[in-house]
Amino acid sequence: MASLDDARFELRTAGYCVLCDALVERRFDGTCPAGHVAEAVQGRRLLADDEPVPTMSRFNLGAFLMPPIWGPANGAWAGAIFLPIWLFADSVIVSAARRGGMGLWIGAAFVIAATLAFEYFFARRANGVAYRRVMHKMSAEEFARQQRIWAIVSIPFALALIGWGLYFDIVLWPVLKG
Ligand SMILES: [Zn+2]
């Protein structure tokens, strides 16, 4: 008769390998099939005998468009860092618009490009980072459904934020300044 330990090792489990940046099926010693150490494979979801390893979308629109809100709400606290980054980018754009000059505009374009690139990087890692926390209780399909809602909400949010920024910088600020 098989011992309890044997039975446990026969269970198939999936996890998120931070080095592969993908969902993988653990080998029996807990390591990643690509050879990464067990510590790199995070989260745990039991797989049925013939169940394939779930896959995830490579990009999370909610994480891209509103990282300071999506991040903390999904356990990816690094997203909060985009709030000061956005304020900094806004101040660079505003000073270019107020004072003009090629140098300031090149600086503003660089800051915008770097911010978007950083957001893109964050959004590419977002699904794995968020799903590893909840994969024990949520299928990849359920997670994808939940993230579609985030994506739908993030579009009007981003438009409203940009609209408010433009309104504040162009219309309101000159009035407030007199
Ligand atoms: Zn791996």
PDB file of C-alpha atoms and ligand atoms in Angstrom:
ATOM      1  CA  MET A   1       0.000   0.000   0.000  1.00  0.00           C
ATOM      2  CA  ALA A   2       1.329   3.437  -0.963  1.00  0.00           C
ATOM      3  CA  SER A   3       2.236   5.753   1.899  1.00  0.00           C
ATOM      4  CA  LEU A   4       0.801   9.232   2.287  1.00  0.00           C
ATOM      5  CA  ASP A   5       4.081  10.724   1.024  1.00  0.00           C
ATOM      6  CA  ASP A   6       3.889   8.725  -2.196  1.00  0.00           C
ATOM      7  CA  ALA A   7       0.347   9.912  -2.753  1.00  0.00           C
ATOM      8  CA  ARG A   8       1.329  13.538  -2.196  1.00  0.00           C
ATOM      9  CA  PHE A   9       4.157  13.395  -4.706  1.00  0.00           C
ATOM     10  CA  GLU A  10       1.878  11.978  -7.346  1.00  0.00           C
ATOM     11  CA  LEU A  11      -0.369  15.044  -7.341  1.00  0.00           C
ATOM     12  CA  ARG A  12       0.162  17.289 -10.337  1.00  0.00           C
ATOM     13  CA  THR A  13       0.469  20.960  -9.438  1.00  0.00           C
ATOM     14  CA  ALA A  14       0.939  24.082 -11.529  1.00  0.00           C
ATOM     15  CA  GLY A  15       2.716  27.240 -10.384  1.00  0.00           C
ATOM     16  CA  TYR A  16       3.974  30.509 -11.787  1.00  0.00           C
ATOM     17  CA  CYS A  17       7.717  30.373 -12.562  1.00  0.00           C
ATOM     18  CA  VAL A  18       9.050  33.914 -12.125  1.00  0.00           C
ATOM     19  CA  LEU A  19      12.105  33.063 -14.268  1.00  0.00           C
ATOM     20  CA  CYS A  20      10.095  31.579 -17.172  1.00  0.00           C
ATOM     21  CA  ASP A  21       7.367  34.207 -16.567  1.00  0.00           C
ATOM     22  CA  ALA A  22       4.824  31.484 -17.316  1.00  0.00           C
ATOM     23  CA  LEU A  23       2.587  28.922 -15.648  1.00  0.00           C
ATOM     24  CA  VAL A  24       4.396  25.595 -15.467  1.00  0.00           C
ATOM     25  CA  GLU A  25       3.742  22.126 -14.116  1.00  0.00           C
ATOM     26  CA  ARG A  26       6.081  21.335 -11.254  1.00  0.00           C
ATOM     27  CA  ARG A  27       8.385  18.371 -11.538  1.00  0.00           C
ATOM     28  CA  PHE A  28       8.029  15.932  -8.662  1.00  0.00           C
ATOM     29  CA  ASP A  29      10.850  17.643  -6.733  1.00  0.00           C
ATOM     30  CA  GLY A  30       9.038  20.994  -7.017  1.00  0.00           C
ATOM     31  CA  THR A  31      11.364  22.505  -9.614  1.00  0.00           C
ATOM     32  CA  CYS A  32      10.396  24.083 -12.935  1.00  0.00           C
ATOM     33  CA  PRO A  33      10.535  21.874 -16.080  1.00  0.00           C
ATOM     34  CA  ALA A  34      13.033  24.392 -17.511  1.00  0.00           C
ATOM     35  CA  GLY A  35      15.376  23.593 -14.610  1.00  0.00           C
ATOM     36  CA  HIS A  36      14.639  26.586 -12.343  1.00  0.00           C
ATOM     37  CA  VAL A  37      14.765  26.042  -8.574  1.00  0.00           C
ATOM     38  CA  ALA A  38      11.594  25.263  -6.636  1.00  0.00           C
ATOM     39  CA  GLU A  39      11.608  28.739  -5.008  1.00  0.00           C
ATOM     40  CA  ALA A  40      11.102  30.306  -8.453  1.00  0.00           C
ATOM     41  CA  VAL A  41       7.821  28.430  -8.900  1.00  0.00           C
ATOM     42  CA  GLN A  42       5.174  30.242  -6.860  1.00  0.00           C
ATOM     43  CA  GLY A  43       1.504  29.633  -6.179  1.00  0.00           C
ATOM     44  CA  ARG A  44      -0.045  26.213  -6.367  1.00  0.00           C
ATOM     45  CA  ARG A  45      -2.968  24.846  -8.289  1.00  0.00           C
ATOM     46  CA  LEU A  46      -3.887  21.179  -8.352  1.00  0.00           C
ATOM     47  CA  LEU A  47      -4.266  19.749 -11.823  1.00  0.00           C
ATOM     48  CA  ALA A  48      -6.546  16.835 -12.668  1.00  0.00           C
ATOM     49  CA  ASP A  49      -4.914  13.831 -14.311  1.00  0.00           C
ATOM     50  CA  ASP A  50      -5.492  14.947 -17.885  1.00  0.00           C
ATOM     51  CA  GLU A  51      -5.834  18.685 -17.263  1.00  0.00           C
ATOM     52  CA  PRO A  52      -3.410  20.784 -19.347  1.00  0.00           C
ATOM     53  CA  VAL A  53      -1.289  23.471 -17.669  1.00  0.00           C
ATOM     54  CA  PRO A  54      -3.324  26.694 -17.870  1.00  0.00           C
ATOM     55  CA  THR A  55      -2.026  29.613 -19.886  1.00  0.00           C
ATOM     56  CA  MET A  56      -2.323  33.345 -19.310  1.00  0.00           C
ATOM     57  CA  SER A  57      -2.591  36.384 -21.528  1.00  0.00           C
ATOM     58  CA  ARG A  58       0.776  38.101 -22.039  1.00  0.00           C
ATOM     59  CA  PHE A  59      -0.528  41.576 -21.347  1.00  0.00           C
ATOM     60  CA  ASN A  60      -2.856  43.106 -18.741  1.00  0.00           C
ATOM     61  CA  LEU A  61      -4.574  46.288 -19.958  1.00  0.00           C
ATOM     62  CA  GLY A  62      -5.837  47.262 -16.479  1.00  0.00           C
ATOM     63  CA  ALA A  63      -2.289  47.070 -15.142  1.00  0.00           C
ATOM     64  CA  PHE A  64      -1.046  49.146 -18.078  1.00  0.00           C
ATOM     65  CA  LEU A  65      -3.653  51.913 -17.880  1.00  0.00           C
ATOM     66  CA  MET A  66      -4.066  52.286 -14.120  1.00  0.00           C
ATOM     67  CA  PRO A  67      -1.139  50.605 -12.377  1.00  0.00           C
ATOM     68  CA  PRO A  68      -1.395  52.590  -9.081  1.00  0.00           C
ATOM     69  CA  ILE A  69      -4.948  51.236  -8.561  1.00  0.00           C
ATOM     70  CA  TRP A  70      -4.730  47.850 -10.275  1.00  0.00           C
ATOM     71  CA  GLY A  71      -1.449  46.991  -8.504  1.00  0.00           C
ATOM     72  CA  PRO A  72      -2.428  47.357  -4.831  1.00  0.00           C
ATOM     73  CA  ALA A  73      -5.881  45.834  -5.551  1.00  0.00           C
ATOM     74  CA  ASN A  74      -4.226  42.757  -7.071  1.00  0.00           C
ATOM     75  CA  GLY A  75      -1.391  42.328  -4.578  1.00  0.00           C
ATOM     76  CA  ALA A  76       1.196  43.848  -6.929  1.00  0.00           C
ATOM     77  CA  TRP A  77       2.195  46.689  -4.610  1.00  0.00           C
ATOM     78  CA  ALA A  78       4.939  47.888  -6.941  1.00  0.00           C
ATOM     79  CA  GLY A  79       2.130  49.440  -8.999  1.00  0.00           C
ATOM     80  CA  ALA A  80       1.818  52.196  -6.382  1.00  0.00           C
ATOM     81  CA  ILE A  81       5.149  53.622  -7.547  1.00  0.00           C
ATOM     82  CA  PHE A  82       3.436  54.875 -10.713  1.00  0.00           C
ATOM     83  CA  LEU A  83       1.584  57.543  -8.750  1.00  0.00           C
ATOM     84  CA  PRO A  84       4.720  59.631  -8.011  1.00  0.00           C
ATOM     85  CA  ILE A  85       6.027  58.771 -11.494  1.00  0.00           C
ATOM     86  CA  TRP A  86       2.835  60.181 -13.048  1.00  0.00           C
ATOM     87  CA  LEU A  87       3.042  63.334 -10.921  1.00  0.00           C
ATOM     88  CA  PHE A  88       6.665  63.777 -11.967  1.00  0.00           C
ATOM     89  CA  ALA A  89       5.822  63.238 -15.668  1.00  0.00           C
ATOM     90  CA  ASP A  90       2.963  65.727 -15.378  1.00  0.00           C
ATOM     91  CA  SER A  91       5.218  68.370 -13.838  1.00  0.00           C
ATOM     92  CA  VAL A  92       7.802  67.877 -16.619  1.00  0.00           C
ATOM     93  CA  ILE A  93       5.108  68.247 -19.307  1.00  0.00           C
ATOM     94  CA  VAL A  94       3.673  71.322 -17.599  1.00  0.00           C
ATOM     95  CA  SER A  95       7.034  73.054 -17.354  1.00  0.00           C
ATOM     96  CA  ALA A  96       7.732  72.299 -21.038  1.00  0.00           C
ATOM     97  CA  ALA A  97       4.320  73.747 -21.960  1.00  0.00           C
ATOM     98  CA  ARG A  98       4.827  76.866 -19.795  1.00  0.00           C
ATOM     99  CA  ARG A  99       8.385  77.716 -20.663  1.00  0.00           C
ATOM    100  CA  GLY A 100       8.786  76.018 -24.034  1.00  0.00           C
ATOM    101  CA  GLY A 101      12.196  75.386 -25.541  1.00  0.00           C
ATOM    102  CA  MET A 102      13.467  72.366 -27.407  1.00  0.00           C
ATOM    103  CA  GLY A 103      15.376  70.972 -24.425  1.00  0.00           C
ATOM    104  CA  LEU A 104      12.342  70.861 -22.141  1.00  0.00           C
ATOM    105  CA  TRP A 105      10.185  69.240 -24.824  1.00  0.00           C
ATOM    106  CA  ILE A 106      12.824  66.583 -25.534  1.00  0.00           C
ATOM    107  CA  GLY A 107      13.002  65.944 -21.795  1.00  0.00           C
ATOM    108  CA  ALA A 108       9.208  65.682 -21.578  1.00  0.00           C
ATOM    109  CA  ALA A 109       9.072  63.259 -24.527  1.00  0.00           C
ATOM    110  CA  PHE A 110      11.765  61.143 -22.902  1.00  0.00           C
ATOM    111  CA  VAL A 111       9.925  61.049 -19.552  1.00  0.00           C
ATOM    112  CA  ILE A 112       6.640  60.064 -21.275  1.00  0.00           C
ATOM    113  CA  ALA A 113       8.354  57.331 -23.301  1.00  0.00           C
ATOM    114  CA  ALA A 114      10.164  55.964 -20.229  1.00  0.00           C
ATOM    115  CA  THR A 115       6.933  55.995 -18.183  1.00  0.00           C
ATOM    116  CA  LEU A 116       5.019  54.117 -20.896  1.00  0.00           C
ATOM    117  CA  ALA A 117       7.857  51.617 -21.300  1.00  0.00           C
ATOM    118  CA  PHE A 118       7.874  50.979 -17.546  1.00  0.00           C
ATOM    119  CA  GLU A 119       4.075  50.572 -17.551  1.00  0.00           C
ATOM    120  CA  TYR A 120       4.361  48.128 -20.458  1.00  0.00           C
ATOM    121  CA  PHE A 121       6.948  46.085 -18.557  1.00  0.00           C
ATOM    122  CA  PHE A 122       4.676  46.103 -15.476  1.00  0.00           C
ATOM    123  CA  ALA A 123       1.646  45.036 -17.573  1.00  0.00           C
ATOM    124  CA  ARG A 124       3.621  42.180 -19.146  1.00  0.00           C
ATOM    125  CA  ARG A 125       4.427  40.712 -15.715  1.00  0.00           C
ATOM    126  CA  ALA A 126       1.075  41.603 -14.141  1.00  0.00           C
ATOM    127  CA  ASN A 127      -0.913  38.432 -14.880  1.00  0.00           C
ATOM    128  CA  GLY A 128       1.677  36.080 -13.423  1.00  0.00           C
ATOM    129  CA  VAL A 129       2.348  38.249 -10.379  1.00  0.00           C
ATOM    130  CA  ALA A 130      -1.380  38.580  -9.595  1.00  0.00           C
ATOM    131  CA  TYR A 131      -2.521  35.067 -10.501  1.00  0.00           C
ATOM    132  CA  ARG A 132       0.117  33.285  -8.384  1.00  0.00           C
ATOM    133  CA  ARG A 133      -1.592  34.727  -5.256  1.00  0.00           C
ATOM    134  CA  VAL A 134      -5.059  33.425  -6.096  1.00  0.00           C
ATOM    135  CA  MET A 135      -4.415  30.390  -8.270  1.00  0.00           C
ATOM    136  CA  HIS A 136      -5.151  27.959  -5.428  1.00  0.00           C
ATOM    137  CA  LYS A 137      -8.767  29.144  -5.393  1.00  0.00           C
ATOM    138  CA  MET A 138      -9.380  30.471  -8.897  1.00  0.00           C
ATOM    139  CA  SER A 139      -9.045  28.899 -12.345  1.00  0.00           C
ATOM    140  CA  ALA A 140      -7.099  30.719 -15.043  1.00  0.00           C
ATOM    141  CA  GLU A 141     -10.391  31.277 -16.896  1.00  0.00           C
ATOM    142  CA  GLU A 142     -12.019  32.869 -13.826  1.00  0.00           C
ATOM    143  CA  PHE A 143      -8.961  35.067 -13.376  1.00  0.00           C
ATOM    144  CA  ALA A 144      -9.053  36.111 -17.045  1.00  0.00           C
ATOM    145  CA  ARG A 145     -12.760  36.996 -16.706  1.00  0.00           C
ATOM    146  CA  GLN A 146     -12.045  39.120 -13.635  1.00  0.00           C
ATOM    147  CA  GLN A 147      -9.186  40.861 -15.469  1.00  0.00           C
ATOM    148  CA  ARG A 148     -11.450  41.656 -18.438  1.00  0.00           C
ATOM    149  CA  ILE A 149     -13.583  43.711 -16.050  1.00  0.00           C
ATOM    150  CA  TRP A 150     -10.436  45.572 -14.935  1.00  0.00           C
ATOM    151  CA  ALA A 151      -9.580  46.194 -18.586  1.00  0.00           C
ATOM    152  CA  ILE A 152     -13.049  47.586 -19.355  1.00  0.00           C
ATOM    153  CA  VAL A 153     -12.958  49.898 -16.333  1.00  0.00           C
ATOM    154  CA  SER A 154      -9.410  51.074 -17.024  1.00  0.00           C
ATOM    155  CA  ILE A 155     -10.214  52.648 -20.422  1.00  0.00           C
ATOM    156  CA  PRO A 156     -12.641  55.357 -19.194  1.00  0.00           C
ATOM    157  CA  PHE A 157     -10.375  55.806 -16.154  1.00  0.00           C
ATOM    158  CA  ALA A 158      -7.348  56.552 -18.343  1.00  0.00           C
ATOM    159  CA  LEU A 159      -9.334  58.889 -20.612  1.00  0.00           C
ATOM    160  CA  ALA A 160     -10.766  60.746 -17.617  1.00  0.00           C
ATOM    161  CA  LEU A 161      -7.330  61.066 -16.015  1.00  0.00           C
ATOM    162  CA  ILE A 162      -5.741  62.449 -19.189  1.00  0.00           C
ATOM    163  CA  GLY A 163      -8.755  64.726 -19.746  1.00  0.00           C
ATOM    164  CA  TRP A 164      -8.587  66.047 -16.194  1.00  0.00           C
ATOM    165  CA  GLY A 165      -4.824  66.574 -16.493  1.00  0.00           C
ATOM    166  CA  LEU A 166      -5.221  68.579 -19.696  1.00  0.00           C
ATOM    167  CA  TYR A 167      -8.127  70.565 -18.265  1.00  0.00           C
ATOM    168  CA  PHE A 168      -6.239  71.332 -15.077  1.00  0.00           C
ATOM    169  CA  ASP A 169      -2.965  72.239 -16.791  1.00  0.00           C
ATOM    170  CA  ILE A 170      -4.399  74.237 -19.703  1.00  0.00           C
ATOM    171  CA  VAL A 171      -7.667  75.734 -18.423  1.00  0.00           C
ATOM    172  CA  LEU A 172      -7.733  75.747 -14.641  1.00  0.00           C
ATOM    173  CA  TRP A 173      -4.121  76.446 -13.680  1.00  0.00           C
ATOM    174  CA  PRO A 174      -3.810  79.737 -15.613  1.00  0.00           C
ATOM    175  CA  VAL A 175      -7.096  80.881 -14.016  1.00  0.00           C
ATOM    176  CA  LEU A 176      -5.986  79.904 -10.508  1.00  0.00           C
ATOM    177  CA  LYS A 177      -2.656  81.640 -11.059  1.00  0.00           C
ATOM    178  CA  GLY A 178      -4.527  84.787 -12.134  1.00  0.00           C
TER     179      GLY A 178
HETATM  180 ZN    ZN B   1      11.107  28.222 -15.069  1.00  0.00          ZN
END
